[in-house]
Amino acid sequence: MEPVRLSKRMAEMKLCSRREADSYIEQGWVRVNGQVAVLGQKVTPDDKIELDKRLGQAQAQRVTILINKPMGYVSGQAEKGYLPAAALITPDNHWRDDKSGVRFSRDHMKGLAPAGRLDIDSVGLLVLTQDGRVAKEIIGERSDVEKEYLVRVDGSLSPEGLKLLNHGLSLDGEALLPAKVWWQNEDQLRFILKEGKKRQIRRMCELVGLRVVGLKRIRIGNIMLGDLPTGQWRYLSSDEQFS
């Protein structure tokens, strides 16, 4: 097998993101076969890659937060007068049934980034994380993690239109990956996707003559929104994984 860049190999091993890997290598926190690694170094699958123990401890302290995002909040940075969902992360909004055992700290607010966005007019499960490995798992180029939505629609949908929602539509000149779409009830569809183009579900529905009037994300991989109340948040537990 051809040697690959160390940072790419570390990302494939889910040790960190490629950007984080380059930073760790620059700081001398990575060893290959017992020797301090250098930026741009290439490795094979037989090479032994080790991270500084202090780095492992720092990674273990990084948190991932799950929010039940209400309508009217943006996923990332504040924009056009709208608050970011991170503004909801306060002690008062911490779900009392959080089973993680993690105690709130202001340090948990540093470096939080959304791992997959929700439109301002969409609600439900939003993930904010300090851990690049979690972000890569959910939204990385090779991510295979499912995202599940309940979508209320207005309009009529033919059997052929439903087939197209499952497979056969294109957006921005690119064919969409196969999806799983079926009727949940008379005015609500259930979508399961493995990709996340901008406003994908709304645009898919428009292509088959439907208008989305409500969209809620209820699952990302193995993590369900569950009973988490609207506007509240909890920590991802150490025994929970998205895939």
PDB file of C-alpha atoms in Angstrom:
ATOM      1  CA  MET A   1       0.000   0.000   0.000  1.00  0.00           C
ATOM      2  CA  GLU A   2       1.253   3.478  -0.897  1.00  0.00           C
ATOM      3  CA  PRO A   3       2.424   5.616   2.058  1.00  0.00           C
ATOM      4  CA  VAL A   4       0.028   8.442   2.999  1.00  0.00           C
ATOM      5  CA  ARG A   5       0.455  11.665   4.951  1.00  0.00           C
ATOM      6  CA  LEU A   6       0.536  11.115   8.690  1.00  0.00           C
ATOM      7  CA  SER A   7      -2.278  13.617   9.258  1.00  0.00           C
ATOM      8  CA  LYS A   8      -4.524  11.724   6.833  1.00  0.00           C
ATOM      9  CA  ARG A   9      -3.742   8.416   8.527  1.00  0.00           C
ATOM     10  CA  MET A  10      -4.499   9.885  11.960  1.00  0.00           C
ATOM     11  CA  ALA A  11      -7.875  11.133  10.696  1.00  0.00           C
ATOM     12  CA  GLU A  12      -8.646   7.692   9.210  1.00  0.00           C
ATOM     13  CA  MET A  13      -7.848   6.166  12.616  1.00  0.00           C
ATOM     14  CA  LYS A  14     -10.307   8.675  14.176  1.00  0.00           C
ATOM     15  CA  LEU A  15      -7.578  10.032  16.425  1.00  0.00           C
ATOM     16  CA  CYS A  16      -8.467  13.589  15.402  1.00  0.00           C
ATOM     17  CA  SER A  17      -9.262  15.685  12.358  1.00  0.00           C
ATOM     18  CA  ARG A  18      -6.562  16.335   9.734  1.00  0.00           C
ATOM     19  CA  ARG A  19      -6.278  19.957  10.815  1.00  0.00           C
ATOM     20  CA  GLU A  20      -5.856  18.912  14.442  1.00  0.00           C
ATOM     21  CA  ALA A  21      -3.292  16.293  13.395  1.00  0.00           C
ATOM     22  CA  ASP A  22      -1.121  18.907  11.696  1.00  0.00           C
ATOM     23  CA  SER A  23      -1.292  21.053  14.836  1.00  0.00           C
ATOM     24  CA  TYR A  24      -0.351  18.122  17.094  1.00  0.00           C
ATOM     25  CA  ILE A  25       2.559  17.162  14.838  1.00  0.00           C
ATOM     26  CA  GLU A  26       3.856  20.750  14.821  1.00  0.00           C
ATOM     27  CA  GLN A  27       3.783  20.769  18.626  1.00  0.00           C
ATOM     28  CA  GLY A  28       5.721  17.501  18.878  1.00  0.00           C
ATOM     29  CA  TRP A  29       2.862  15.515  20.376  1.00  0.00           C
ATOM     30  CA  VAL A  30       2.940  12.675  17.824  1.00  0.00           C
ATOM     31  CA  ARG A  31       5.429   9.819  17.531  1.00  0.00           C
ATOM     32  CA  VAL A  32       5.857   7.331  14.692  1.00  0.00           C
ATOM     33  CA  ASN A  33       7.689   4.132  15.622  1.00  0.00           C
ATOM     34  CA  GLY A  34       8.952   5.870  18.753  1.00  0.00           C
ATOM     35  CA  GLN A  35      10.335   8.924  16.949  1.00  0.00           C
ATOM     36  CA  VAL A  36       8.873  12.436  17.088  1.00  0.00           C
ATOM     37  CA  ALA A  37       6.934  12.978  13.856  1.00  0.00           C
ATOM     38  CA  VAL A  38       7.469  15.869  11.458  1.00  0.00           C
ATOM     39  CA  LEU A  39       4.916  17.797   9.437  1.00  0.00           C
ATOM     40  CA  GLY A  40       4.326  16.226   6.030  1.00  0.00           C
ATOM     41  CA  GLN A  41       5.697  12.840   7.069  1.00  0.00           C
ATOM     42  CA  LYS A  42       4.268   9.808   5.294  1.00  0.00           C
ATOM     43  CA  VAL A  43       3.404   6.495   6.917  1.00  0.00           C
ATOM     44  CA  THR A  44       2.208   2.998   6.074  1.00  0.00           C
ATOM     45  CA  PRO A  45      -0.387   0.892   7.928  1.00  0.00           C
ATOM     46  CA  ASP A  46       2.495  -0.984   9.599  1.00  0.00           C
ATOM     47  CA  ASP A  47       3.851   2.145  11.283  1.00  0.00           C
ATOM     48  CA  LYS A  48       3.011   2.606  14.965  1.00  0.00           C
ATOM     49  CA  ILE A  49       1.446   6.008  15.697  1.00  0.00           C
ATOM     50  CA  GLU A  50       1.311   7.274  19.284  1.00  0.00           C
ATOM     51  CA  LEU A  51      -0.081  10.458  20.836  1.00  0.00           C
ATOM     52  CA  ASP A  52       1.414  12.201  23.843  1.00  0.00           C
ATOM     53  CA  LYS A  53      -0.428  11.101  26.984  1.00  0.00           C
ATOM     54  CA  ARG A  54      -1.142  14.731  27.880  1.00  0.00           C
ATOM     55  CA  LEU A  55      -2.949  15.101  24.565  1.00  0.00           C
ATOM     56  CA  GLY A  56      -5.074  12.053  25.278  1.00  0.00           C
ATOM     57  CA  GLN A  57      -6.121  13.579  28.595  1.00  0.00           C
ATOM     58  CA  ALA A  58      -6.990  16.853  26.889  1.00  0.00           C
ATOM     59  CA  GLN A  59      -9.098  15.026  24.282  1.00  0.00           C
ATOM     60  CA  ALA A  60     -10.946  13.131  27.001  1.00  0.00           C
ATOM     61  CA  GLN A  61     -11.977  16.447  28.565  1.00  0.00           C
ATOM     62  CA  ARG A  62     -13.578  17.749  25.367  1.00  0.00           C
ATOM     63  CA  VAL A  63     -17.352  17.784  25.444  1.00  0.00           C
ATOM     64  CA  THR A  64     -20.135  17.264  22.954  1.00  0.00           C
ATOM     65  CA  ILE A  65     -23.470  18.942  23.615  1.00  0.00           C
ATOM     66  CA  LEU A  66     -26.899  18.006  22.274  1.00  0.00           C
ATOM     67  CA  ILE A  67     -29.518  20.753  21.953  1.00  0.00           C
ATOM     68  CA  ASN A  68     -33.187  20.576  21.044  1.00  0.00           C
ATOM     69  CA  LYS A  69     -33.013  23.688  18.862  1.00  0.00           C
ATOM     70  CA  PRO A  70     -36.145  25.833  18.717  1.00  0.00           C
ATOM     71  CA  MET A  71     -37.166  27.804  15.637  1.00  0.00           C
ATOM     72  CA  GLY A  72     -35.502  31.193  15.258  1.00  0.00           C
ATOM     73  CA  TYR A  73     -31.964  30.209  16.311  1.00  0.00           C
ATOM     74  CA  VAL A  74     -29.063  29.779  13.898  1.00  0.00           C
ATOM     75  CA  SER A  75     -26.756  26.781  14.202  1.00  0.00           C
ATOM     76  CA  GLY A  76     -23.435  28.615  14.085  1.00  0.00           C
ATOM     77  CA  GLN A  77     -22.374  32.232  14.548  1.00  0.00           C
ATOM     78  CA  ALA A  78     -24.966  34.938  15.199  1.00  0.00           C
ATOM     79  CA  GLU A  79     -26.295  36.484  11.991  1.00  0.00           C
ATOM     80  CA  LYS A  80     -28.898  39.046  10.902  1.00  0.00           C
ATOM     81  CA  GLY A  81     -29.906  39.712  14.483  1.00  0.00           C
ATOM     82  CA  TYR A  82     -30.599  36.038  15.270  1.00  0.00           C
ATOM     83  CA  LEU A  83     -29.022  34.334  18.270  1.00  0.00           C
ATOM     84  CA  PRO A  84     -26.814  31.248  17.860  1.00  0.00           C
ATOM     85  CA  ALA A  85     -28.069  28.003  19.375  1.00  0.00           C
ATOM     86  CA  ALA A  86     -25.017  28.059  21.681  1.00  0.00           C
ATOM     87  CA  ALA A  87     -26.710  30.940  23.539  1.00  0.00           C
ATOM     88  CA  LEU A  88     -29.077  28.303  24.952  1.00  0.00           C
ATOM     89  CA  ILE A  89     -26.222  26.539  26.757  1.00  0.00           C
ATOM     90  CA  THR A  90     -26.722  27.958  30.238  1.00  0.00           C
ATOM     91  CA  PRO A  91     -27.052  26.252  33.627  1.00  0.00           C
ATOM     92  CA  ASP A  92     -30.763  27.097  33.687  1.00  0.00           C
ATOM     93  CA  ASN A  93     -31.356  25.324  30.343  1.00  0.00           C
ATOM     94  CA  HIS A  94     -29.377  22.201  31.298  1.00  0.00           C
ATOM     95  CA  TRP A  95     -31.815  19.262  31.153  1.00  0.00           C
ATOM     96  CA  ARG A  96     -32.367  17.934  34.649  1.00  0.00           C
ATOM     97  CA  ASP A  97     -32.519  14.347  33.345  1.00  0.00           C
ATOM     98  CA  ASP A  98     -29.001  14.533  31.823  1.00  0.00           C
ATOM     99  CA  LYS A  99     -27.434  11.170  32.735  1.00  0.00           C
ATOM    100  CA  SER A 100     -23.866  12.011  31.628  1.00  0.00           C
ATOM    101  CA  GLY A 101     -22.613  12.995  35.077  1.00  0.00           C
ATOM    102  CA  VAL A 102     -20.696  15.922  33.530  1.00  0.00           C
ATOM    103  CA  ARG A 103     -20.801  19.152  35.529  1.00  0.00           C
ATOM    104  CA  PHE A 104     -21.240  22.395  33.617  1.00  0.00           C
ATOM    105  CA  SER A 105     -18.141  24.523  33.151  1.00  0.00           C
ATOM    106  CA  ARG A 106     -17.640  27.757  31.218  1.00  0.00           C
ATOM    107  CA  ASP A 107     -14.654  26.027  29.572  1.00  0.00           C
ATOM    108  CA  HIS A 108     -17.166  23.809  27.776  1.00  0.00           C
ATOM    109  CA  MET A 109     -18.255  26.851  25.760  1.00  0.00           C
ATOM    110  CA  LYS A 110     -14.809  27.333  24.215  1.00  0.00           C
ATOM    111  CA  GLY A 111     -14.299  26.065  20.679  1.00  0.00           C
ATOM    112  CA  LEU A 112     -17.801  24.629  20.308  1.00  0.00           C
ATOM    113  CA  ALA A 113     -18.774  24.149  16.670  1.00  0.00           C
ATOM    114  CA  PRO A 114     -21.907  22.679  15.053  1.00  0.00           C
ATOM    115  CA  ALA A 115     -21.502  19.199  13.592  1.00  0.00           C
ATOM    116  CA  GLY A 116     -24.198  19.525  10.956  1.00  0.00           C
ATOM    117  CA  ARG A 117     -26.513  22.509  10.723  1.00  0.00           C
ATOM    118  CA  LEU A 118     -30.239  23.072  11.137  1.00  0.00           C
ATOM    119  CA  ASP A 119     -31.917  25.908   9.248  1.00  0.00           C
ATOM    120  CA  ILE A 120     -33.239  28.815  11.286  1.00  0.00           C
ATOM    121  CA  ASP A 121     -36.808  27.626  10.576  1.00  0.00           C
ATOM    122  CA  SER A 122     -36.053  23.980  11.471  1.00  0.00           C
ATOM    123  CA  VAL A 123     -36.065  22.424  14.936  1.00  0.00           C
ATOM    124  CA  GLY A 124     -34.742  19.395  16.753  1.00  0.00           C
ATOM    125  CA  LEU A 125     -31.431  17.680  17.419  1.00  0.00           C
ATOM    126  CA  LEU A 126     -28.352  19.868  16.981  1.00  0.00           C
ATOM    127  CA  VAL A 127     -24.849  18.734  17.928  1.00  0.00           C
ATOM    128  CA  LEU A 128     -22.194  21.188  19.109  1.00  0.00           C
ATOM    129  CA  THR A 129     -18.765  19.752  19.866  1.00  0.00           C
ATOM    130  CA  GLN A 130     -15.233  20.665  20.936  1.00  0.00           C
ATOM    131  CA  ASP A 131     -13.986  17.387  19.476  1.00  0.00           C
ATOM    132  CA  GLY A 132     -12.903  17.337  15.833  1.00  0.00           C
ATOM    133  CA  ARG A 133     -13.218  13.550  15.812  1.00  0.00           C
ATOM    134  CA  VAL A 134     -16.943  13.807  16.542  1.00  0.00           C
ATOM    135  CA  ALA A 135     -17.447  16.445  13.855  1.00  0.00           C
ATOM    136  CA  LYS A 136     -15.594  14.315  11.303  1.00  0.00           C
ATOM    137  CA  GLU A 137     -17.692  11.273  12.225  1.00  0.00           C
ATOM    138  CA  ILE A 138     -20.940  13.166  11.606  1.00  0.00           C
ATOM    139  CA  ILE A 139     -20.158  15.497   8.702  1.00  0.00           C
ATOM    140  CA  GLY A 140     -16.812  14.287   7.357  1.00  0.00           C
ATOM    141  CA  GLU A 141     -16.459  13.584   3.653  1.00  0.00           C
ATOM    142  CA  ARG A 142     -16.719   9.827   4.241  1.00  0.00           C
ATOM    143  CA  SER A 143     -19.367   9.971   6.958  1.00  0.00           C
ATOM    144  CA  ASP A 144     -21.952   7.203   6.773  1.00  0.00           C
ATOM    145  CA  VAL A 145     -23.995   8.447   9.725  1.00  0.00           C
ATOM    146  CA  GLU A 146     -27.760   8.641   9.146  1.00  0.00           C
ATOM    147  CA  LYS A 147     -29.787  11.759   9.967  1.00  0.00           C
ATOM    148  CA  GLU A 148     -33.528  11.272  10.530  1.00  0.00           C
ATOM    149  CA  TYR A 149     -36.245  13.918  10.185  1.00  0.00           C
ATOM    150  CA  LEU A 150     -39.988  14.333  10.565  1.00  0.00           C
ATOM    151  CA  VAL A 151     -41.243  16.666   7.827  1.00  0.00           C
ATOM    152  CA  ARG A 152     -44.748  18.175   7.665  1.00  0.00           C
ATOM    153  CA  VAL A 153     -45.690  19.035   4.107  1.00  0.00           C
ATOM    154  CA  ASP A 154     -48.403  20.781   2.137  1.00  0.00           C
ATOM    155  CA  GLY A 155     -49.434  19.595  -1.334  1.00  0.00           C
ATOM    156  CA  SER A 156     -50.043  16.292  -3.071  1.00  0.00           C
ATOM    157  CA  LEU A 157     -47.421  13.634  -3.717  1.00  0.00           C
ATOM    158  CA  SER A 158     -47.778  10.978  -6.408  1.00  0.00           C
ATOM    159  CA  PRO A 159     -46.316   7.469  -6.017  1.00  0.00           C
ATOM    160  CA  GLU A 160     -43.731   8.457  -8.634  1.00  0.00           C
ATOM    161  CA  GLY A 161     -42.859  11.558  -6.608  1.00  0.00           C
ATOM    162  CA  LEU A 162     -42.284   9.424  -3.518  1.00  0.00           C
ATOM    163  CA  LYS A 163     -39.965   7.162  -5.525  1.00  0.00           C
ATOM    164  CA  LEU A 164     -37.996  10.205  -6.659  1.00  0.00           C
ATOM    165  CA  LEU A 165     -37.604  11.393  -3.065  1.00  0.00           C
ATOM    166  CA  ASN A 166     -36.053   8.017  -2.268  1.00  0.00           C
ATOM    167  CA  HIS A 167     -33.707   8.107  -5.266  1.00  0.00           C
ATOM    168  CA  GLY A 168     -33.464   9.966  -8.526  1.00  0.00           C
ATOM    169  CA  LEU A 169     -33.308  13.673  -7.663  1.00  0.00           C
ATOM    170  CA  SER A 170     -30.389  16.047  -8.239  1.00  0.00           C
ATOM    171  CA  LEU A 171     -29.426  19.317  -6.567  1.00  0.00           C
ATOM    172  CA  ASP A 172     -26.832  21.812  -7.770  1.00  0.00           C
ATOM    173  CA  GLY A 173     -26.094  19.572 -10.730  1.00  0.00           C
ATOM    174  CA  GLU A 174     -25.223  16.549  -8.571  1.00  0.00           C
ATOM    175  CA  ALA A 175     -27.248  13.377  -8.101  1.00  0.00           C
ATOM    176  CA  LEU A 176     -28.343  12.861  -4.512  1.00  0.00           C
ATOM    177  CA  LEU A 177     -27.452   9.732  -2.593  1.00  0.00           C
ATOM    178  CA  PRO A 178     -30.289   7.253  -2.054  1.00  0.00           C
ATOM    179  CA  ALA A 179     -32.546   8.246   0.839  1.00  0.00           C
ATOM    180  CA  LYS A 180     -35.296   6.513   2.796  1.00  0.00           C
ATOM    181  CA  VAL A 181     -38.571   8.448   2.651  1.00  0.00           C
ATOM    182  CA  TRP A 182     -42.055   7.257   3.595  1.00  0.00           C
ATOM    183  CA  TRP A 183     -45.343   8.612   4.920  1.00  0.00           C
ATOM    184  CA  GLN A 184     -45.440   8.885   8.709  1.00  0.00           C
ATOM    185  CA  ASN A 185     -49.059  10.021   8.624  1.00  0.00           C
ATOM    186  CA  GLU A 186     -51.357  11.860   6.209  1.00  0.00           C
ATOM    187  CA  ASP A 187     -49.421  15.137   6.270  1.00  0.00           C
ATOM    188  CA  GLN A 188     -45.981  14.124   7.518  1.00  0.00           C
ATOM    189  CA  LEU A 189     -43.060  12.352   5.851  1.00  0.00           C
ATOM    190  CA  ARG A 190     -40.129  10.657   7.535  1.00  0.00           C
ATOM    191  CA  PHE A 191     -36.727  11.191   5.895  1.00  0.00           C
ATOM    192  CA  ILE A 192     -33.455   9.358   6.529  1.00  0.00           C
ATOM    193  CA  LEU A 193     -30.435  10.891   4.786  1.00  0.00           C
ATOM    194  CA  LYS A 194     -26.699  10.280   4.767  1.00  0.00           C
ATOM    195  CA  GLU A 195     -25.779  13.687   3.364  1.00  0.00           C
ATOM    196  CA  GLY A 196     -26.649  17.270   4.182  1.00  0.00           C
ATOM    197  CA  LYS A 197     -26.713  19.749   1.341  1.00  0.00           C
ATOM    198  CA  LYS A 198     -27.989  23.232   2.116  1.00  0.00           C
ATOM    199  CA  ARG A 199     -31.753  23.117   2.757  1.00  0.00           C
ATOM    200  CA  GLN A 200     -31.724  19.698   1.119  1.00  0.00           C
ATOM    201  CA  ILE A 201     -35.067  18.351   2.322  1.00  0.00           C
ATOM    202  CA  ARG A 202     -36.953  21.548   1.527  1.00  0.00           C
ATOM    203  CA  ARG A 203     -35.467  21.653  -1.966  1.00  0.00           C
ATOM    204  CA  MET A 204     -36.155  17.948  -2.545  1.00  0.00           C
ATOM    205  CA  CYS A 205     -39.785  18.466  -1.616  1.00  0.00           C
ATOM    206  CA  GLU A 206     -40.100  21.468  -3.946  1.00  0.00           C
ATOM    207  CA  LEU A 207     -38.894  19.303  -6.831  1.00  0.00           C
ATOM    208  CA  VAL A 208     -41.865  16.946  -6.366  1.00  0.00           C
ATOM    209  CA  GLY A 209     -44.475  19.652  -5.745  1.00  0.00           C
ATOM    210  CA  LEU A 210     -44.503  19.780  -1.958  1.00  0.00           C
ATOM    211  CA  ARG A 211     -43.993  22.689   0.429  1.00  0.00           C
ATOM    212  CA  VAL A 212     -42.369  22.003   3.786  1.00  0.00           C
ATOM    213  CA  VAL A 213     -44.271  23.591   6.659  1.00  0.00           C
ATOM    214  CA  GLY A 214     -42.367  21.980   9.506  1.00  0.00           C
ATOM    215  CA  LEU A 215     -39.050  20.117   9.839  1.00  0.00           C
ATOM    216  CA  LYS A 216     -37.669  18.383  12.929  1.00  0.00           C
ATOM    217  CA  ARG A 217     -34.467  16.336  13.204  1.00  0.00           C
ATOM    218  CA  ILE A 218     -35.005  13.469  15.620  1.00  0.00           C
ATOM    219  CA  ARG A 219     -31.878  11.321  15.233  1.00  0.00           C
ATOM    220  CA  ILE A 220     -28.206  11.468  14.251  1.00  0.00           C
ATOM    221  CA  GLY A 221     -26.716   7.988  13.979  1.00  0.00           C
ATOM    222  CA  ASN A 222     -27.398   6.143  17.231  1.00  0.00           C
ATOM    223  CA  ILE A 223     -28.311   9.304  19.141  1.00  0.00           C
ATOM    224  CA  MET A 224     -32.014  10.123  19.436  1.00  0.00           C
ATOM    225  CA  LEU A 225     -33.514  13.475  20.375  1.00  0.00           C
ATOM    226  CA  GLY A 226     -35.763  11.542  22.733  1.00  0.00           C
ATOM    227  CA  ASP A 227     -37.412  13.456  25.568  1.00  0.00           C
ATOM    228  CA  LEU A 228     -34.970  16.385  25.549  1.00  0.00           C
ATOM    229  CA  PRO A 229     -37.271  19.433  25.894  1.00  0.00           C
ATOM    230  CA  THR A 230     -37.284  22.231  23.326  1.00  0.00           C
ATOM    231  CA  GLY A 231     -34.643  24.852  24.132  1.00  0.00           C
ATOM    232  CA  GLN A 232     -32.786  22.608  26.569  1.00  0.00           C
ATOM    233  CA  TRP A 233     -29.482  20.731  26.229  1.00  0.00           C
ATOM    234  CA  ARG A 234     -27.496  17.833  27.615  1.00  0.00           C
ATOM    235  CA  TYR A 235     -24.015  16.361  27.350  1.00  0.00           C
ATOM    236  CA  LEU A 236     -23.181  13.336  25.226  1.00  0.00           C
ATOM    237  CA  SER A 237     -22.334  10.580  27.716  1.00  0.00           C
ATOM    238  CA  SER A 238     -19.041   8.717  27.596  1.00  0.00           C
ATOM    239  CA  ASP A 239     -20.901   5.502  26.707  1.00  0.00           C
ATOM    240  CA  GLU A 240     -22.817   7.066  23.786  1.00  0.00           C
ATOM    241  CA  GLN A 241     -21.575   7.007  20.201  1.00  0.00           C
ATOM    242  CA  PHE A 242     -23.034   8.270  16.933  1.00  0.00           C
ATOM    243  CA  SER A 243     -21.892   5.187  15.007  1.00  0.00           C
TER     244      SER A 243
END
